[in-house]
Structures are given as structure tokens and as C-alpha cells.
């Protein structure tokens, strides 16, 4: 099943009412925000999306590689939203300079926070500061937009057991790396990556080594040169040559310093009730509420349901 279909966010021939019901804002432009914005526009609201990065799409643009979702499809969907009158403002991070008070002054009556998970967990092993060492989200974004190139002389070692690790492995081969190793701490049945992604990586000739934990990245002249991993019980150790190392240890939610009194759950995610946050008039959904295992379809569903709650809130305000 494709990650996005033609009508994921906005039907191709949508009957759009005049945007006369009031002003609403979506912070972030990932799948939850795009779905929320489209649903609000269909209900007759004036909608603006504010995105911190220079290109819209959130995780669809920066975290999902081309072999899983072509950027053309993402761009077409976003263009359709813009043609429907949804304003998308780029390079606008939600922070002290552009915050809740600013949104209120701009006349926005309700806000959806589609902030996603953008804080990579710290690479807590020796050699993490060497050139040629990347976290997964940076590696995926840099290779997708050709800011980082790979060649047959490159040996890429990826450490991690999540979806991003498997994607980084496949991308390394598809972008031209000569040798690629995926080092997974867990046993195969414990791995959180999609089995289909692991199978695809293996079909590309990638070596997947299970049961090894990253221990150290060894450098030469300031650059990554070797990667060392060990079995948790100390019974085995491997050392691989590496020109580039990618650590995919997961991502967490980074609470914005933007005047939002958000309550965080025990998992350090946004706590909501019927998509409403602690701050009145602010709603949320997607991975910032659900966590790392959130799928695109879950985020889209959250965005649409949050729009229903925003509509109810504004009608009864």
C-alpha cells in the first residue's frame, strides 16, 4: 500500500467553501499538520501552516527516502493545499521569536501543533564527534537532497534497529556506497524496523549483523575510520572499516519555548485529551503525541480528527 495516495490530504475535486469561519494555524508541515489544515479548509476556515525548515513536508520530505516515497508526490500534495488557499510560511520555527502571543496578535483562534519528533537521541559512544559520523535524520536529509554524496570507495556502517536505520542502509547502497553494514543490537524478532525494510536492505546486498551493540568509532586524522561493536555479554566483538557511520538511536520530542504550557506525558510526549492540549485553543496529534512508532496513516488520521475537535471548539467558544 502506498504511503500517500492522490486524496490523502485533499480530494482532487474538493468543493471548497469560502474561508470565512475564522483563522486557524498549524505548526509544522508533516502529515498530521497537512491533514489537519486540509480538513479545516474543507470546513471553511482560513488556514496557515508555519514550517521551521526551508521546505514543506516535515518527515515526509526530510526523513523518508525516495525509494519509499518520491518527493514529487509530496510536492504535488502540498501544491494542491496551496491552490486551495492554505498559506504555507517557511523558515518559521515556533520559538521565542514566533510564539503563542504572536499567533494571537495575528488573529489565529485555534492552533494545531504538528511538531513531530526532531530531537535525535544523543550518540553516547566514543568517537561520535568525528567527521563522517551522522545521526539518522541528518543522513537521510543530506543524502536525499545530494548535500552528502557517496561513492564505491565508501563503507557505511549503520548502528540501530529502528525504521530509520533500515532506511539509511538502503539509501547508502542506492546512493552508491561500495559496502554497507547494518549493526542491530536486538535479535531479529525484537527489531523495531519494518521487516519489509530489512528484507529490502538485504536484497541490495547489505550485511545485517544482529546482537551487536555499538561501542566505539575509531578515527584517523579527525575522520571516522573504524567501527567497533560488541555483544552485550562480551562473548564477541567486531571491528569494521568505515568511511561513514550512521547512528540511528531514535528521536524524541523537543518542547518549544514558545509560550505553550504543554503538559508532557511520562514518555515525554505532548499529553492531550480528545486532541486538546493543556493550553486552551491548542490541539495536537501525530508522533509528538504517539511516539516513534507512529505511522503516516495514524498521523493523517490524528490531523483529521483534531480538525473536528478544533471545529467543535470554535463553534462553542
Tab-separated table of C-alpha atoms in Angstrom:
chain	number	residue	atom	x	y	z
A	1	UNK	CA	0.000	0.000	0.000
A	2	UNK	CA	1.477	3.438	-0.935
A	3	UNK	CA	2.437	5.801	1.873
A	4	UNK	CA	0.386	8.576	0.235
A	5	UNK	CA	-2.499	8.377	-2.214
A	6	UNK	CA	-3.859	11.092	-4.515
A	7	UNK	CA	-6.536	12.049	-1.994
A	8	UNK	CA	-4.625	11.588	1.284
A	9	UNK	CA	-4.975	15.225	2.327
A	10	UNK	CA	-7.352	16.985	-0.044
A	11	UNK	CA	-9.674	15.380	-2.630
A	12	UNK	CA	-8.700	16.247	-6.193
A	13	UNK	CA	-12.029	17.945	-6.921
A	14	UNK	CA	-12.888	19.231	-3.480
A	15	UNK	CA	-15.850	21.543	-3.023
A	16	UNK	CA	-14.210	24.370	-1.096
A	17	UNK	CA	-16.359	26.832	0.860
A	18	UNK	CA	-15.208	30.410	1.369
A	19	UNK	CA	-12.626	30.681	4.191
A	20	UNK	CA	-14.954	32.708	6.389
A	21	UNK	CA	-15.263	30.785	9.659
A	22	UNK	CA	-12.123	32.111	11.329
A	23	UNK	CA	-8.336	31.890	11.336
A	24	UNK	CA	-6.545	28.691	12.290
A	25	UNK	CA	-2.865	27.799	12.290
A	26	UNK	CA	-0.906	24.568	12.004
A	27	UNK	CA	2.629	24.490	13.383
A	28	UNK	CA	4.790	22.131	11.362
A	29	UNK	CA	4.064	20.741	7.904
A	30	UNK	CA	4.297	16.992	8.429
A	31	UNK	CA	1.460	14.554	7.680
A	32	UNK	CA	-0.604	15.411	10.792
A	33	UNK	CA	-0.486	19.151	10.110
A	34	UNK	CA	-1.168	18.782	6.383
A	35	UNK	CA	-4.195	16.590	7.129
A	36	UNK	CA	-5.483	18.978	9.800
A	37	UNK	CA	-5.013	22.010	7.543
A	38	UNK	CA	-6.853	20.350	4.653
A	39	UNK	CA	-9.753	19.262	6.882
A	40	UNK	CA	-10.082	22.754	8.371
A	41	UNK	CA	-10.024	24.335	4.909
A	42	UNK	CA	-12.803	21.962	3.800
A	43	UNK	CA	-14.851	23.179	6.775
A	44	UNK	CA	-14.467	26.808	5.693
A	45	UNK	CA	-11.602	28.039	7.848
A	46	UNK	CA	-8.774	30.341	6.834
A	47	UNK	CA	-5.669	28.189	7.418
A	48	UNK	CA	-1.955	28.939	7.602
A	49	UNK	CA	0.859	26.426	8.084
A	50	UNK	CA	4.125	27.548	9.684
A	51	UNK	CA	7.184	25.393	9.000
A	52	UNK	CA	10.613	25.759	10.638
A	53	UNK	CA	12.564	24.303	7.708
A	54	UNK	CA	13.103	25.725	4.202
A	55	UNK	CA	10.912	23.093	2.515
A	56	UNK	CA	7.437	21.879	3.492
A	57	UNK	CA	6.515	18.270	4.199
A	58	UNK	CA	8.103	17.622	7.589
A	59	UNK	CA	9.089	13.969	7.955
A	60	UNK	CA	7.637	13.196	4.511
A	61	UNK	CA	10.264	15.467	2.978
A	62	UNK	CA	13.240	15.101	5.293
A	63	UNK	CA	13.016	11.613	6.813
A	64	UNK	CA	11.512	9.307	4.172
A	65	UNK	CA	13.860	8.348	1.315
A	66	UNK	CA	12.939	8.435	-2.349
A	67	UNK	CA	12.722	4.650	-2.702
A	68	UNK	CA	9.811	4.661	-0.232
A	69	UNK	CA	8.125	7.928	-1.232
A	70	UNK	CA	9.140	10.163	-4.126
A	71	UNK	CA	9.380	13.851	-3.305
A	72	UNK	CA	7.343	14.666	-6.408
A	73	UNK	CA	4.270	13.080	-4.783
A	74	UNK	CA	4.794	15.077	-1.582
A	75	UNK	CA	5.271	18.319	-3.518
A	76	UNK	CA	2.122	17.703	-5.589
A	77	UNK	CA	0.046	17.187	-2.451
A	78	UNK	CA	1.413	20.369	-0.874
A	79	UNK	CA	0.796	22.348	-4.063
A	80	UNK	CA	-2.834	21.214	-4.032
A	81	UNK	CA	-3.232	22.578	-0.487
A	82	UNK	CA	-1.707	25.891	-1.535
A	83	UNK	CA	-4.030	26.086	-4.537
A	84	UNK	CA	-6.917	25.588	-2.103
A	85	UNK	CA	-5.876	28.785	-0.331
A	86	UNK	CA	-3.846	27.324	2.534
A	87	UNK	CA	-0.876	29.582	3.230
A	88	UNK	CA	2.457	27.883	3.919
A	89	UNK	CA	5.090	30.019	5.620
A	90	UNK	CA	8.593	28.503	5.605
A	91	UNK	CA	11.622	29.202	7.809
A	92	UNK	CA	9.324	29.989	10.750
A	93	UNK	CA	10.330	27.954	13.818
A	94	UNK	CA	7.913	28.010	16.756
A	95	UNK	CA	10.068	29.631	19.436
A	96	UNK	CA	10.529	32.816	21.475
A	97	UNK	CA	10.587	34.977	18.325
A	98	UNK	CA	7.462	33.447	16.830
A	99	UNK	CA	5.328	32.232	19.689
A	100	UNK	CA	1.814	31.829	21.076
A	101	UNK	CA	1.434	35.564	21.744
A	102	UNK	CA	2.458	36.364	18.183
A	103	UNK	CA	-0.125	33.921	16.825
A	104	UNK	CA	-2.796	35.555	18.991
A	105	UNK	CA	-1.844	39.018	17.726
A	106	UNK	CA	-2.093	37.697	14.164
A	107	UNK	CA	-5.699	36.736	14.862
A	108	UNK	CA	-5.429	32.948	14.990
A	109	UNK	CA	-8.226	31.485	17.088
A	110	UNK	CA	-7.040	27.883	17.274
A	111	UNK	CA	-3.690	26.173	16.710
A	112	UNK	CA	-2.722	22.615	15.814
A	113	UNK	CA	0.746	21.534	16.922
A	114	UNK	CA	2.130	19.010	14.450
A	115	UNK	CA	5.611	19.299	15.860
A	116	UNK	CA	6.787	15.736	15.258
A	117	UNK	CA	9.940	14.216	16.735
A	118	UNK	CA	13.055	16.071	15.647
A	119	UNK	CA	15.474	15.671	18.563
A	120	UNK	CA	17.859	12.811	17.799
A	121	UNK	CA	18.896	10.851	20.846
A	122	UNK	CA	22.492	11.512	21.787
A	123	UNK	CA	25.200	9.347	20.229
A	124	UNK	CA	26.710	8.219	23.508
A	125	UNK	CA	29.774	6.360	22.276
A	126	UNK	CA	33.404	7.339	21.806
A	127	UNK	CA	34.229	8.999	18.503
A	128	UNK	CA	30.744	10.465	17.981
A	129	UNK	CA	32.280	13.887	17.256
A	130	UNK	CA	34.462	12.672	14.367
A	131	UNK	CA	33.857	13.838	10.804
A	132	UNK	CA	31.851	11.290	8.889
A	133	UNK	CA	29.571	10.419	11.825
A	134	UNK	CA	25.877	11.241	11.405
A	135	UNK	CA	22.599	10.742	13.158
A	136	UNK	CA	19.922	9.079	11.034
A	137	UNK	CA	17.726	12.110	10.337
A	138	UNK	CA	20.689	14.219	9.162
A	139	UNK	CA	21.985	11.408	6.966
A	140	UNK	CA	18.590	10.864	5.315
A	141	UNK	CA	18.091	14.575	4.644
A	142	UNK	CA	21.630	15.196	3.380
A	143	UNK	CA	21.648	12.228	1.007
A	144	UNK	CA	18.125	12.894	-0.267
A	145	UNK	CA	18.995	16.422	-1.373
A	146	UNK	CA	22.534	15.499	-2.521
A	147	UNK	CA	24.289	17.564	0.128
A	148	UNK	CA	26.153	14.364	1.011
A	149	UNK	CA	27.404	12.132	-1.791
A	150	UNK	CA	28.559	8.519	-1.567
A	151	UNK	CA	30.857	6.538	-3.870
A	152	UNK	CA	32.068	2.997	-4.393
A	153	UNK	CA	35.015	3.819	-2.111
A	154	UNK	CA	32.685	4.394	0.835
A	155	UNK	CA	31.998	1.825	3.516
A	156	UNK	CA	28.966	2.882	5.545
A	157	UNK	CA	28.165	1.333	8.915
A	158	UNK	CA	24.700	1.956	10.352
A	159	UNK	CA	24.010	1.188	14.019
A	160	UNK	CA	20.373	0.899	15.082
A	161	UNK	CA	17.294	-1.284	14.976
A	162	UNK	CA	14.506	1.149	14.050
A	163	UNK	CA	12.860	2.099	10.745
A	164	UNK	CA	15.342	4.882	10.098
A	165	UNK	CA	18.326	2.530	10.450
A	166	UNK	CA	16.982	0.177	7.772
A	167	UNK	CA	16.204	3.151	5.508
A	168	UNK	CA	19.710	4.571	5.957
A	169	UNK	CA	21.193	1.216	4.973
A	170	UNK	CA	19.156	1.011	1.777
A	171	UNK	CA	19.846	4.645	0.902
A	172	UNK	CA	23.602	4.079	1.302
A	173	UNK	CA	23.592	1.420	-1.411
A	174	UNK	CA	21.166	3.273	-3.682
A	175	UNK	CA	23.346	6.399	-3.439
A	176	UNK	CA	26.457	4.469	-4.479
A	177	UNK	CA	28.305	3.227	-1.381
A	178	UNK	CA	30.548	0.233	-2.052
A	179	UNK	CA	29.988	-1.612	1.237
A	180	UNK	CA	27.181	-1.247	3.767
A	181	UNK	CA	26.708	-2.913	7.159
A	182	UNK	CA	23.653	-2.678	9.387
A	183	UNK	CA	24.501	-3.406	13.034
A	184	UNK	CA	21.426	-4.313	15.093
A	185	UNK	CA	21.661	-4.599	18.874
A	186	UNK	CA	18.482	-6.673	19.136
A	187	UNK	CA	17.634	-10.157	17.977
A	188	UNK	CA	15.672	-10.313	14.691
A	189	UNK	CA	12.310	-10.782	16.460
A	190	UNK	CA	12.970	-7.759	18.718
A	191	UNK	CA	13.969	-5.370	15.942
A	192	UNK	CA	11.522	-2.446	15.599
A	193	UNK	CA	12.313	-1.843	11.927
A	194	UNK	CA	9.707	-2.941	9.404
A	195	UNK	CA	10.635	-6.496	8.290
A	196	UNK	CA	9.958	-5.392	4.701
A	197	UNK	CA	12.603	-2.659	5.051
A	198	UNK	CA	15.123	-5.161	6.436
A	199	UNK	CA	14.333	-7.589	3.613
A	200	UNK	CA	14.764	-4.833	1.028
A	201	UNK	CA	18.121	-3.846	2.549
A	202	UNK	CA	19.291	-7.447	2.415
A	203	UNK	CA	18.140	-7.756	-1.201
A	204	UNK	CA	20.562	-4.928	-2.004
A	205	UNK	CA	23.448	-6.964	-0.592
A	206	UNK	CA	23.632	-5.238	2.788
A	207	UNK	CA	25.108	-7.301	5.614
A	208	UNK	CA	22.833	-7.281	8.678
A	209	UNK	CA	24.588	-8.284	11.901
A	210	UNK	CA	22.292	-8.942	14.872
A	211	UNK	CA	23.152	-8.939	18.570
A	212	UNK	CA	25.981	-6.378	18.484
A	213	UNK	CA	25.991	-3.122	20.446
A	214	UNK	CA	27.912	-0.062	19.219
A	215	UNK	CA	30.936	0.598	21.432
A	216	UNK	CA	33.349	2.964	19.707
A	217	UNK	CA	34.075	4.841	16.499
A	218	UNK	CA	37.795	4.968	15.846
A	219	UNK	CA	39.157	7.925	13.930
A	220	UNK	CA	42.124	8.735	11.747
A	221	UNK	CA	43.114	12.346	11.036
A	222	UNK	CA	39.854	13.532	12.577
A	223	UNK	CA	37.611	11.307	10.448
A	224	UNK	CA	35.773	8.072	11.120
A	225	UNK	CA	37.925	5.103	10.097
A	226	UNK	CA	36.671	2.074	12.035
A	227	UNK	CA	33.567	0.987	13.910
A	228	UNK	CA	33.721	-1.345	16.890
A	229	UNK	CA	30.758	-3.277	18.311
A	230	UNK	CA	30.423	-5.937	20.977
A	231	UNK	CA	27.861	-8.490	22.088
A	232	UNK	CA	26.187	-7.349	25.339
A	233	UNK	CA	27.531	-10.370	27.240
A	234	UNK	CA	31.066	-9.720	25.975
A	235	UNK	CA	31.245	-13.026	24.110
A	236	UNK	CA	32.047	-11.500	20.746
A	237	UNK	CA	33.392	-8.309	19.145
A	238	UNK	CA	33.656	-6.974	15.615
A	239	UNK	CA	35.677	-4.154	14.112
A	240	UNK	CA	34.784	-2.854	10.671
A	241	UNK	CA	36.486	-0.311	8.432
A	242	UNK	CA	34.154	2.640	7.896
A	243	UNK	CA	34.361	5.893	5.989
A	244	UNK	CA	30.952	6.944	7.328
A	245	UNK	CA	28.998	5.891	10.412
A	246	UNK	CA	25.289	6.493	10.974
A	247	UNK	CA	23.800	6.115	14.465
A	248	UNK	CA	20.048	5.596	14.496
A	249	UNK	CA	19.167	5.524	18.199
A	250	UNK	CA	15.711	7.076	17.907
A	251	UNK	CA	14.242	10.551	18.196
A	252	UNK	CA	12.380	12.395	20.921
A	253	UNK	CA	10.083	15.381	21.319
A	254	UNK	CA	11.655	18.780	21.837
A	255	UNK	CA	9.313	21.063	23.793
A	256	UNK	CA	9.134	24.505	22.134
A	257	UNK	CA	9.977	27.604	24.125
A	258	UNK	CA	7.023	29.477	22.643
A	259	UNK	CA	4.667	30.308	25.488
A	260	UNK	CA	2.827	26.987	25.363
A	261	UNK	CA	2.069	25.439	28.748
A	262	UNK	CA	2.170	21.930	27.363
A	263	UNK	CA	1.862	19.006	29.738
A	264	UNK	CA	4.204	16.167	28.858
A	265	UNK	CA	3.372	12.520	29.489
A	266	UNK	CA	5.667	10.077	31.298
A	267	UNK	CA	7.088	9.281	27.836
A	268	UNK	CA	7.984	12.978	27.407
A	269	UNK	CA	5.418	13.467	24.655
A	270	UNK	CA	2.590	16.006	24.393
A	271	UNK	CA	-0.316	14.988	26.600
A	272	UNK	CA	-3.740	15.503	25.044
A	273	UNK	CA	-7.371	14.773	25.748
A	274	UNK	CA	-9.549	14.485	22.645
A	275	UNK	CA	-6.594	16.073	20.797
A	276	UNK	CA	-6.698	19.170	23.062
A	277	UNK	CA	-3.521	20.148	24.946
A	278	UNK	CA	-3.301	21.840	28.333
A	279	UNK	CA	-3.216	25.233	26.624
A	280	UNK	CA	-6.719	26.343	25.680
A	281	UNK	CA	-7.202	26.554	21.912
A	282	UNK	CA	-4.163	24.381	21.187
A	283	UNK	CA	-4.504	20.862	19.795
A	284	UNK	CA	-2.005	18.197	18.785
A	285	UNK	CA	-1.569	14.758	17.237
A	286	UNK	CA	0.848	12.600	15.311
A	287	UNK	CA	4.223	11.408	16.570
A	288	UNK	CA	4.634	14.241	19.116
A	289	UNK	CA	1.700	12.621	20.946
A	290	UNK	CA	2.005	8.957	19.928
A	291	UNK	CA	5.784	8.459	19.791
A	292	UNK	CA	8.360	6.984	17.442
A	293	UNK	CA	6.313	4.074	16.102
A	294	UNK	CA	3.638	6.375	14.649
A	295	UNK	CA	2.772	5.616	11.025
A	296	UNK	CA	1.886	8.171	8.357
A	297	UNK	CA	-1.705	6.907	8.276
A	298	UNK	CA	-2.007	7.367	12.057
A	299	UNK	CA	-0.666	10.916	11.795
A	300	UNK	CA	-3.086	11.731	8.965
A	301	UNK	CA	-5.981	10.294	10.963
A	302	UNK	CA	-4.937	12.337	14.017
A	303	UNK	CA	-4.821	15.521	11.947
A	304	UNK	CA	-8.323	14.980	10.574
A	305	UNK	CA	-9.783	14.126	13.990
A	306	UNK	CA	-8.053	17.119	15.579
A	307	UNK	CA	-9.691	19.329	12.925
A	308	UNK	CA	-13.079	18.002	14.077
A	309	UNK	CA	-12.245	18.968	17.653
A	310	UNK	CA	-10.986	22.406	16.577
A	311	UNK	CA	-14.227	22.981	14.671
A	312	UNK	CA	-16.268	21.949	17.739
A	313	UNK	CA	-14.155	24.203	19.986
A	314	UNK	CA	-14.544	27.266	17.762
A	315	UNK	CA	-18.276	26.741	17.279
A	316	UNK	CA	-18.748	26.624	21.049
A	317	UNK	CA	-16.172	29.197	22.059
